[in-house]
Short mmCIF file of C-alpha atoms and ligand atoms in Angstrom, two decimals:
data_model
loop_
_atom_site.label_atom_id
_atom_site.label_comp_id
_atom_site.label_asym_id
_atom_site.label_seq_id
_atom_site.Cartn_x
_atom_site.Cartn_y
_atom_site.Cartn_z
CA UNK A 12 0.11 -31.46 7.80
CA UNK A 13 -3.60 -30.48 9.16
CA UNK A 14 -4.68 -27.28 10.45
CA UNK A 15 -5.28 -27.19 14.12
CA UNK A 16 -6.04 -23.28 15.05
CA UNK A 17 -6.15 -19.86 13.38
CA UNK A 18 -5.58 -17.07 15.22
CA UNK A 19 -6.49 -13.41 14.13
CA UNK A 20 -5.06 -10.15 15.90
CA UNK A 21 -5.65 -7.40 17.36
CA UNK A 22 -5.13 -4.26 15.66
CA UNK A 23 -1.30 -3.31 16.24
CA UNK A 24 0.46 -0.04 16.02
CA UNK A 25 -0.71 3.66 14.41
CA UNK A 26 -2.23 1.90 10.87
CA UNK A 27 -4.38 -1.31 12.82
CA UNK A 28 -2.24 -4.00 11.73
CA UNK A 29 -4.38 -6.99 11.60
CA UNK A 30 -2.34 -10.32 11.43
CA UNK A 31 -3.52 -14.00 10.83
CA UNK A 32 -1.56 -17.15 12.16
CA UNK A 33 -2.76 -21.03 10.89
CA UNK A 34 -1.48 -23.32 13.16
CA UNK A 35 -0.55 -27.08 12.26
CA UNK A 36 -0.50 -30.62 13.66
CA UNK A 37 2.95 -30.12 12.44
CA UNK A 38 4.03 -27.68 15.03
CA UNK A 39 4.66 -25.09 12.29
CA UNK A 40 2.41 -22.26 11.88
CA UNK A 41 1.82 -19.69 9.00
CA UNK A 42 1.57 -15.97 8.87
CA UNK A 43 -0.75 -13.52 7.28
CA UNK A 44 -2.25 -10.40 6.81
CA UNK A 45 -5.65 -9.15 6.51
CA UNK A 46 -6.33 -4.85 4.89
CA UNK A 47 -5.91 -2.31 8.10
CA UNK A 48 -8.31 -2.57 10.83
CA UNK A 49 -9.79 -5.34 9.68
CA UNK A 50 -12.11 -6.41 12.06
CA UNK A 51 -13.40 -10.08 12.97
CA UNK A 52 -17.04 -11.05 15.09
CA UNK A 53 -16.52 -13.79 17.53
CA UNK A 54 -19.14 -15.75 16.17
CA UNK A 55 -16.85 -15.16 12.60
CA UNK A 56 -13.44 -16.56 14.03
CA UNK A 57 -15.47 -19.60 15.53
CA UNK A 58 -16.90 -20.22 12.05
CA UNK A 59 -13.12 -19.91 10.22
CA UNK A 60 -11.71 -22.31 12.55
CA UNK A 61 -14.27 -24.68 12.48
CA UNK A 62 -14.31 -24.65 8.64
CA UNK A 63 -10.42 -25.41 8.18
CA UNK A 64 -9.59 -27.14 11.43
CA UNK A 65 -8.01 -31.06 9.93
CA UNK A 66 -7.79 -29.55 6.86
CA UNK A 67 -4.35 -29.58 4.64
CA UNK A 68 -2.83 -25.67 3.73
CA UNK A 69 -1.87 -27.00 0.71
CA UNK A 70 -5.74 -26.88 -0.67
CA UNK A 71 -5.32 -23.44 -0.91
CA UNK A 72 -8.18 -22.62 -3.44
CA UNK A 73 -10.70 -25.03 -2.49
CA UNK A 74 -10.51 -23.97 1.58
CA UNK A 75 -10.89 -20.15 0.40
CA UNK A 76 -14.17 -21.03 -1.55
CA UNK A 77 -15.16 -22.82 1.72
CA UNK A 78 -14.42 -19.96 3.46
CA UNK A 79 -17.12 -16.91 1.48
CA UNK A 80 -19.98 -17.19 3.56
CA UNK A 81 -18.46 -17.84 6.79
CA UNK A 82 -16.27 -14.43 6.87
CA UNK A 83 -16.01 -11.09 5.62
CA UNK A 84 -13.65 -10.92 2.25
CA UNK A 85 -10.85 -8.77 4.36
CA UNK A 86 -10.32 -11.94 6.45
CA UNK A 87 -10.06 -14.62 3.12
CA UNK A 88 -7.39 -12.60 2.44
CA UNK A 89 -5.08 -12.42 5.32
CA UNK A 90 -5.87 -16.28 5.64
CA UNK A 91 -4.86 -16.76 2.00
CA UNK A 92 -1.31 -15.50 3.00
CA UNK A 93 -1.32 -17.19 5.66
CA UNK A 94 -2.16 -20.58 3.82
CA UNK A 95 0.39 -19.47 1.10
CA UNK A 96 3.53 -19.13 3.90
CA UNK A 97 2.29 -22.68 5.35
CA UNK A 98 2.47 -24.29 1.74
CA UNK A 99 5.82 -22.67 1.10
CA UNK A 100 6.67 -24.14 4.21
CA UNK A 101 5.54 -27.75 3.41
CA UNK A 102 7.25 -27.57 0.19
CA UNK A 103 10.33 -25.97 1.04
CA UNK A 104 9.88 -24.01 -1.77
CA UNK A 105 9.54 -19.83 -1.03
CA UNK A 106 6.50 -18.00 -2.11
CA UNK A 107 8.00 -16.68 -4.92
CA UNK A 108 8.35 -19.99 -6.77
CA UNK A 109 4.42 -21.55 -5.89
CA UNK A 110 3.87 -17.82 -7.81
CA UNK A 111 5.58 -19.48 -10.83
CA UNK A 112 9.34 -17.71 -10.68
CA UNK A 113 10.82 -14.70 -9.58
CA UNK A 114 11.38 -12.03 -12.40
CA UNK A 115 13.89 -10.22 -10.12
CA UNK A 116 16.08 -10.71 -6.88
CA UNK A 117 15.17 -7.59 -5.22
CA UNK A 118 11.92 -5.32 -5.08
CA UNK A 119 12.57 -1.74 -5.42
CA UNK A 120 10.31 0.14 -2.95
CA UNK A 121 8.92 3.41 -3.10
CA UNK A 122 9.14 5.99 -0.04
CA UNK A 123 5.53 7.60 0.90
CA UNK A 124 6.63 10.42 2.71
CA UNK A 125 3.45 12.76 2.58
CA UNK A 126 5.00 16.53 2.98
CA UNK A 127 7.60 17.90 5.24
CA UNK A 128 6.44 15.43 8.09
CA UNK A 129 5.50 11.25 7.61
CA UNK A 130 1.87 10.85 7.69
CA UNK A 131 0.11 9.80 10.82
CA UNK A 132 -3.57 9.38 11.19
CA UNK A 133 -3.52 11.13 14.57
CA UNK A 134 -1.15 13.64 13.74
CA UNK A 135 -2.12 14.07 10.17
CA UNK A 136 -5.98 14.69 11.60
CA UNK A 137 -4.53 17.39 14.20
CA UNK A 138 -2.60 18.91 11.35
CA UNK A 139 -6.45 19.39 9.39
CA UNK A 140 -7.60 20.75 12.86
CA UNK A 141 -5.35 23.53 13.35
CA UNK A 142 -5.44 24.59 9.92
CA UNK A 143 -9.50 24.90 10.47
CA UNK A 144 -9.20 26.80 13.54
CA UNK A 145 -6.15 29.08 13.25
CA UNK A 146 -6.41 29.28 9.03
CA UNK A 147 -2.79 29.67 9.09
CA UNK A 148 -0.50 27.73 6.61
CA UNK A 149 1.28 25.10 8.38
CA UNK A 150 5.31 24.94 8.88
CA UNK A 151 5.38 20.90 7.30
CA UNK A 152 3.65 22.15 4.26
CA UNK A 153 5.76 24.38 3.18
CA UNK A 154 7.99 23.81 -0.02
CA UNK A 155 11.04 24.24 1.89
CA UNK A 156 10.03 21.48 4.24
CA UNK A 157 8.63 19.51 1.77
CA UNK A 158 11.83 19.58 0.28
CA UNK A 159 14.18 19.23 3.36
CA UNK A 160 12.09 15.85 4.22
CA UNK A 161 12.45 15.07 0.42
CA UNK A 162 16.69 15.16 0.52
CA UNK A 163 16.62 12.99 4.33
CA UNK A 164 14.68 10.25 2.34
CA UNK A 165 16.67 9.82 -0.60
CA UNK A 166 19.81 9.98 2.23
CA UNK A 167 17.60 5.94 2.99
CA UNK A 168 18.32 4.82 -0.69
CA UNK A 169 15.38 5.39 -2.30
CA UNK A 170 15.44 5.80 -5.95
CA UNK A 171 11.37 6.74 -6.12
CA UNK A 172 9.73 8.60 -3.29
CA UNK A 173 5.96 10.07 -2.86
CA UNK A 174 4.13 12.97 -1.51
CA UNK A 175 0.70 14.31 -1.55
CA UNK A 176 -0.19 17.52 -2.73
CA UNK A 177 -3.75 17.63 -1.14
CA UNK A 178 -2.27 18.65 2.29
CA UNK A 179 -4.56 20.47 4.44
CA UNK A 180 -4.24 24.50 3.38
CA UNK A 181 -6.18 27.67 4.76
CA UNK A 182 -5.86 28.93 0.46
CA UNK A 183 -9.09 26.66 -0.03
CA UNK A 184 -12.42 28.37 -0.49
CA UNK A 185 -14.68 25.42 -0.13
CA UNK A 186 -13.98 22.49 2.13
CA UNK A 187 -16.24 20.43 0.27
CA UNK A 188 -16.71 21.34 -3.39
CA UNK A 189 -13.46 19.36 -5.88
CA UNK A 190 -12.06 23.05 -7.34
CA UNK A 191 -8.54 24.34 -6.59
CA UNK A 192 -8.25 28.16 -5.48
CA UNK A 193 -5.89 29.92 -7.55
CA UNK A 194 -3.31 30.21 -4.32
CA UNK A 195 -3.59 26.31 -3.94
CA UNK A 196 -2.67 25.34 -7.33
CA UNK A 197 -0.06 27.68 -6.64
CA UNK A 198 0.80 25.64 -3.63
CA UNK A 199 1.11 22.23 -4.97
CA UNK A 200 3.36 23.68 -8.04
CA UNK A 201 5.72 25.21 -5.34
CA UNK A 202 5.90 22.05 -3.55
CA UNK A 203 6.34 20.03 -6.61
CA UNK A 204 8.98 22.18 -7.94
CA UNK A 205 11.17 22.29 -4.44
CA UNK A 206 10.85 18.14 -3.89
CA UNK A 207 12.56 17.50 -7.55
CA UNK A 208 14.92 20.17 -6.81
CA UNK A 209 15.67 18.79 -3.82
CA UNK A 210 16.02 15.41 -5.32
CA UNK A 211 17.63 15.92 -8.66
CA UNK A 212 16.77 14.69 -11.87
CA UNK A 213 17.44 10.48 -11.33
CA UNK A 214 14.95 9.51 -8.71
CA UNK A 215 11.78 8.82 -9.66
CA UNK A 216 8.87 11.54 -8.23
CA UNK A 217 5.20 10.40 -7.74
CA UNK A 218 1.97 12.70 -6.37
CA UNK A 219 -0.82 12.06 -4.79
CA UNK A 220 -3.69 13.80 -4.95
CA UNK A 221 -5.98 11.50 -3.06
CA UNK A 222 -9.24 11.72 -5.49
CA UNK A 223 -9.33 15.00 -4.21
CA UNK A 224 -10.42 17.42 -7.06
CA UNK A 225 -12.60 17.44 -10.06
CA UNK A 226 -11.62 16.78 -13.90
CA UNK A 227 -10.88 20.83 -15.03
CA UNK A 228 -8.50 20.63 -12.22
CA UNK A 229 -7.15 17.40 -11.92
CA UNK A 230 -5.98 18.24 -15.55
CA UNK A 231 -4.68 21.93 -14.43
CA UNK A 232 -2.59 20.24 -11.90
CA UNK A 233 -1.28 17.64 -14.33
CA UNK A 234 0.06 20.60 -17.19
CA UNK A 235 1.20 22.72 -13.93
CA UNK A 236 3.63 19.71 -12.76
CA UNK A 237 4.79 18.59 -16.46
CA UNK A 238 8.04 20.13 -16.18
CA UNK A 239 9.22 18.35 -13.44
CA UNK A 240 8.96 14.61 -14.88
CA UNK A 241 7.16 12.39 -12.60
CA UNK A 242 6.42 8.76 -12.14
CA UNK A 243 2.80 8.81 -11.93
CA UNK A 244 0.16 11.45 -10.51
CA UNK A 245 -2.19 9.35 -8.08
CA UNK A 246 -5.71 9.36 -8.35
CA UNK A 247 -6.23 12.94 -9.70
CA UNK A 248 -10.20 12.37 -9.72
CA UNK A 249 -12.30 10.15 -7.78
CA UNK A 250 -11.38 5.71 -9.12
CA UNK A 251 -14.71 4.71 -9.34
CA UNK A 252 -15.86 6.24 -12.40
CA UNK A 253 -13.81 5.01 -15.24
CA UNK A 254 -14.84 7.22 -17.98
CA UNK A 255 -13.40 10.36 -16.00
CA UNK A 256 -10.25 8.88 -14.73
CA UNK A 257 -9.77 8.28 -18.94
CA UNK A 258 -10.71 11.40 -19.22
CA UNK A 259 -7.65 12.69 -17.49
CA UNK A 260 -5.10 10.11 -18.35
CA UNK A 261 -6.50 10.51 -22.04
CA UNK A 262 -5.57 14.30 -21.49
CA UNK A 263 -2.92 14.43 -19.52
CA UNK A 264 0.85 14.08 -20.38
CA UNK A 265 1.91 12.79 -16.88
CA UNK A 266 1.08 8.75 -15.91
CA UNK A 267 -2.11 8.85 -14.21
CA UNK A 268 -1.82 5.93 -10.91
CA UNK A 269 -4.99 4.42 -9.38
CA UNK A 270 -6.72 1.75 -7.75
CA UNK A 271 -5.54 1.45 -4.64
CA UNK A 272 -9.44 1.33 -3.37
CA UNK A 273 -10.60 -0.93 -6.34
CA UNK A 274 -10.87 -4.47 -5.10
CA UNK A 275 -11.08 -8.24 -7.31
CA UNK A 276 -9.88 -8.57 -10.99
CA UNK A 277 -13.59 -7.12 -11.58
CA UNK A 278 -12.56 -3.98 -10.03
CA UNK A 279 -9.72 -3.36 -12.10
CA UNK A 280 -11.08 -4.66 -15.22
CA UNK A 281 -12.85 -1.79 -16.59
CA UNK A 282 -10.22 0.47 -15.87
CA UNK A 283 -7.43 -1.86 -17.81
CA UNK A 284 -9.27 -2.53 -20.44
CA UNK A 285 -10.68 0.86 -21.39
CA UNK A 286 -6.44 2.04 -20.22
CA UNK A 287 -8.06 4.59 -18.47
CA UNK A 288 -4.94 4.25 -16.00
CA UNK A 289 -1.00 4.42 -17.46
CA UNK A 290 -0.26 2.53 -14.21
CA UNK A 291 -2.19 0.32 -11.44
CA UNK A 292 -1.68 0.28 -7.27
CA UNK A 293 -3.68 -3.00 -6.31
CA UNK A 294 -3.25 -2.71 -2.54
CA UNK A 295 -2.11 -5.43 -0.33
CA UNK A 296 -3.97 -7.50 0.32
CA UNK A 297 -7.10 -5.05 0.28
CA UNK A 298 -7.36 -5.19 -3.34
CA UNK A 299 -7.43 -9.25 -2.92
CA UNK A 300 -5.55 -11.69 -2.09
CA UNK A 301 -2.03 -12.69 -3.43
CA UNK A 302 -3.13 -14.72 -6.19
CA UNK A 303 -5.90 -11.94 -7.25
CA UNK A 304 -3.52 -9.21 -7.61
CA UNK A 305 -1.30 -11.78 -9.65
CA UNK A 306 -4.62 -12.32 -11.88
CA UNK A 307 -4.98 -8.13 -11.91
CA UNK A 308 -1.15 -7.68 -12.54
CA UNK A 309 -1.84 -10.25 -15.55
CA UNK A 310 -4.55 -8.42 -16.94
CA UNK A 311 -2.77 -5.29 -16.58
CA UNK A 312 0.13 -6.53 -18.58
CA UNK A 313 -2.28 -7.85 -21.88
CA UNK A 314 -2.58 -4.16 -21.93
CA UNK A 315 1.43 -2.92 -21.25
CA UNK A 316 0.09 -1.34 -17.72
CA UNK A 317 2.56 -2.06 -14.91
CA UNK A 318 1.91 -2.49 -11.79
CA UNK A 319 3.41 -0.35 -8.42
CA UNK A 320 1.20 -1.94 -5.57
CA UNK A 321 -0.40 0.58 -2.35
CA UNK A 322 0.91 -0.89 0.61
CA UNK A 323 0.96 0.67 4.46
CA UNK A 324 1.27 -3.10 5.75
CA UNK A 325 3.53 -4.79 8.78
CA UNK A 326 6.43 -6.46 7.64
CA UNK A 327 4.43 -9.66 7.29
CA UNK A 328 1.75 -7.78 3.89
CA UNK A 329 4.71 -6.55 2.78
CA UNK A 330 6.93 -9.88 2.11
CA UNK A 331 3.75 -11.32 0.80
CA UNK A 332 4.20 -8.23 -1.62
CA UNK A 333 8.10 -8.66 -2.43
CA UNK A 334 7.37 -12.20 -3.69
CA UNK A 335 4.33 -11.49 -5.99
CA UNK A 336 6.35 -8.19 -7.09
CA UNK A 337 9.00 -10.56 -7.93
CA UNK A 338 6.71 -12.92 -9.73
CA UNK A 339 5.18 -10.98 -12.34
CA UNK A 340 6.83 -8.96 -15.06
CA UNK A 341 5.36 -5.63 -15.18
CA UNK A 342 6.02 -4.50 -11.52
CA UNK A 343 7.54 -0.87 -11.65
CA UNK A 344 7.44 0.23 -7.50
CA UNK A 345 6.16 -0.97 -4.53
CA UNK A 346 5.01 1.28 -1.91
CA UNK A 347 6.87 1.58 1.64
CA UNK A 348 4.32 3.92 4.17
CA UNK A 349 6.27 3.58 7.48
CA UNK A 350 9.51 5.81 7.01
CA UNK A 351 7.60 7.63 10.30
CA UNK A 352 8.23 4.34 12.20
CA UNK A 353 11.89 3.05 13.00
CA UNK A 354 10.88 0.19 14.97
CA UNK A 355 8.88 -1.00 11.35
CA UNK A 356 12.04 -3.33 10.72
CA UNK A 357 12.85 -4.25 14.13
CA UNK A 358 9.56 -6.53 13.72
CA UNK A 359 11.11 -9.23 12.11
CA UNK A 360 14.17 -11.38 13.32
CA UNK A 361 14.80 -12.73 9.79
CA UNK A 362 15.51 -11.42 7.37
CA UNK A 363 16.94 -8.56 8.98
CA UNK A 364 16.57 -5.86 7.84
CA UNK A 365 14.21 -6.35 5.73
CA UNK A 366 14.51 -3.33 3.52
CA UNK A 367 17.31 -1.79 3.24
CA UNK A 368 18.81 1.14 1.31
CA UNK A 369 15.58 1.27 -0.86
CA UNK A 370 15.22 -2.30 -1.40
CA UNK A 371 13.70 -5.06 0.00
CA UNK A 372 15.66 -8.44 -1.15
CA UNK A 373 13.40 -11.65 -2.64
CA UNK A 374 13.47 -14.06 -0.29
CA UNK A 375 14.34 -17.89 -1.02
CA UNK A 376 13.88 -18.82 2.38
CA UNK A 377 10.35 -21.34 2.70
CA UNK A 378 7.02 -19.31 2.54
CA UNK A 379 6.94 -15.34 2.90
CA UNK A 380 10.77 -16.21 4.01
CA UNK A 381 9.77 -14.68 7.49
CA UNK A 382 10.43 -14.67 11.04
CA UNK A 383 8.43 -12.34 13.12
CA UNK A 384 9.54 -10.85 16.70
CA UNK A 385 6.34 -11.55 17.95
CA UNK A 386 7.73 -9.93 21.45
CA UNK A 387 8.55 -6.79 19.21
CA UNK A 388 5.02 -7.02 17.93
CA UNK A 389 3.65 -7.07 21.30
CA UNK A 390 5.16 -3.53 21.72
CA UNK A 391 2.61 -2.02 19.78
CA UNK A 392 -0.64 -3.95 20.63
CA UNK A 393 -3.07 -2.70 23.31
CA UNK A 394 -4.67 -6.22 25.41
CA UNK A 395 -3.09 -9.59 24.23
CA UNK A 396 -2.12 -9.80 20.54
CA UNK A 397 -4.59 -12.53 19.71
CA UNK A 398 -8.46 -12.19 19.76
CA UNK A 399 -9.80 -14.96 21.66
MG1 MG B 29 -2.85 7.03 -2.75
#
């Protein structure tokens, strides 16, 4: 089996999807993803398919090396999946199993579900807009709705479900500055409080707070939300500086989350080591590619840190995802963004559906185990789905 073409997309539907297909001599192609909006130069795509064109997928390591100074790391990554799903495929062996074994038959995934409403850039960045101009507090942000879009959730089958608690509010006094108004802590508390009402004690509540606030009241918000037993609170202060984010998980009786921004083993290996995290978020594949975030996940678990990957990805990301989650032990969650999008597992003729009632199954079918409906894929691409 040789490589004859890659293909990379355009960007499809609300996140900027950005897919990656190897074809083969073979007549069978592979799938991948590269991070969101990814974005490939002409010039770039000519240099990627000139590099592995007559090469075999199965040299997975050795092509990617090839690959660093002919394209942007974003791009190594979705091809690395891509090269991964072809090897499966030449094997007849599923992802799972080139990863070294599957831990677990099904991946329990986690519901983002952002406040009363799914999050949507466009709507989401209205949302911040008429807040700014009217300074009223908005309907979705309200504890009741936070809570009513809380209970249809679980009604899916998830057992773990997330919001965010730095939603867009007229109580702050400075757009800019990291401190929480009196009224806003006050805000996120209520919230808080309604969601695990509304969900009951057994399913498993996470926060994020989006790097949003400084250490004083990162910490304030983690004694304020104590009582009501969460998973993790995300990113309380800014990721990049280590000593702070220890600072508040040092501090803090809730499990601090981060890293969804970090990228390599070298961006995660400061924070592991020094445990200034309880748990890690690699995200798929921005954080690297499948094999890094099995290298991070194995670092993570010298130290007893799990791992509950970030992940906003098509269907194709978030197989890739299933089968690493399967393949290493300390895997606790992993993240599902598009409850706002029905059509999200209409995408894929097999397996179908792809998650369902909370949980996406492992699959043992050759590669990511995946069949796109590349004419349901179409639906949400502006222009021809591949670059030329
Ligand atoms: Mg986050």
């Amino acid at each position: 089996m040789k490589i004859t073409n890659v293909n990379i997309s355009r960007h499809i539907g609300p996140f900027g999807w950005c897919l990656v297909q190897i074809d083969t001599d073979d007549g069978v192609s592979g799938i991948g993803e590269a991070p969101l909006r990814t974005t490939v130069q002409p010039e770039e795509l000519g240099r990627v398919r000139a590099a592995l064109a007559g090469q075999s997928p199965l040299n997975v390591e050795p092509l990617l090396l090839s690959l660093q100074r002919q394209a942007n790391p974003a791009i190594i990554n979705g091809i690395e999946m891509a090269l991964l799903d072809l090897s499966g495929k030449q094997m007849n062996a599923p992802l799972w199993a080139i990863l070294g074994g599957k831990y677990r038959n099904r991946i329990r995934m986690y519901s983002d579900s952002h406040a009363g409403i799914d999050w949507d850039p466009i709507g989401f960045a209205n949302r911040v807009r008429e807040v700014q101009e009217t300074g009223q507090f908005l309907e979705v942000y309200r504890p009741e709705a936070f809570a009513r879009h809380a209970r249809e959730v679980i009604q899916h089958g998830f057992t773990a479900i997330k919001f965010d608690i730095d939603f867009p509010t007229p109580t702050r006094y400075d757009m800019v500055d990291r401190s929480l108004s009196p009224a806003e802590l006050r805000g996120i508390v209520d919230a808080v409080a309604a969601v695990r009402e509304a969900i009951g004690p057994d399913v498993d509540l996470a926060i994020d707070c989006h790097a949003r606030y400084n250490v004083a009241d990162a910490l304030r918000i983690a004694y304020e939300v104590e009582p009501f037993k969460l998973m993790w609170l995300e990113d309380p202060v800014p990721p990049r500086n280590v000593e702070t984010m220890a600072k508040v998980t040092s501090k803090a009786r809730v499990p601090i989350c981060t890293g969804e921004s970090l990228q390599g083993r070298h961006g995660f290996q400061e924070l592991v080591t020094k445990q200034a995290a309880d748990i890690i978020q690699p995200d798929t594949p921005r954080s690297g590619s499948i094999r890094e975030i099995k290298r991070i996940a194995e670092l993570a678990e010298m130290y007893h840190i799990s791992i509950a990957p970030h992940n906003m990805t098509s269907p194709v990301a978030t197989l890739a995802a299933v089968h690493l989650c399967a393949a290493v032990p300390n895997f606790l969650a992993l993240e599902f963004h598009c409850g706002g999008m029905p059509w999200w597992n209409d995408l894929a003729i097999r397996p179908k559906p792809i998650l369902d009632r909370g949980y996406i199954l492992v699959p043992d079918a050759p590669g990511l185990g995946l069949e796109l409906d590349f004419d349901a894929v179409r639906e949400h691409v502006n222009g021809p789905l591949w670059l030329e």
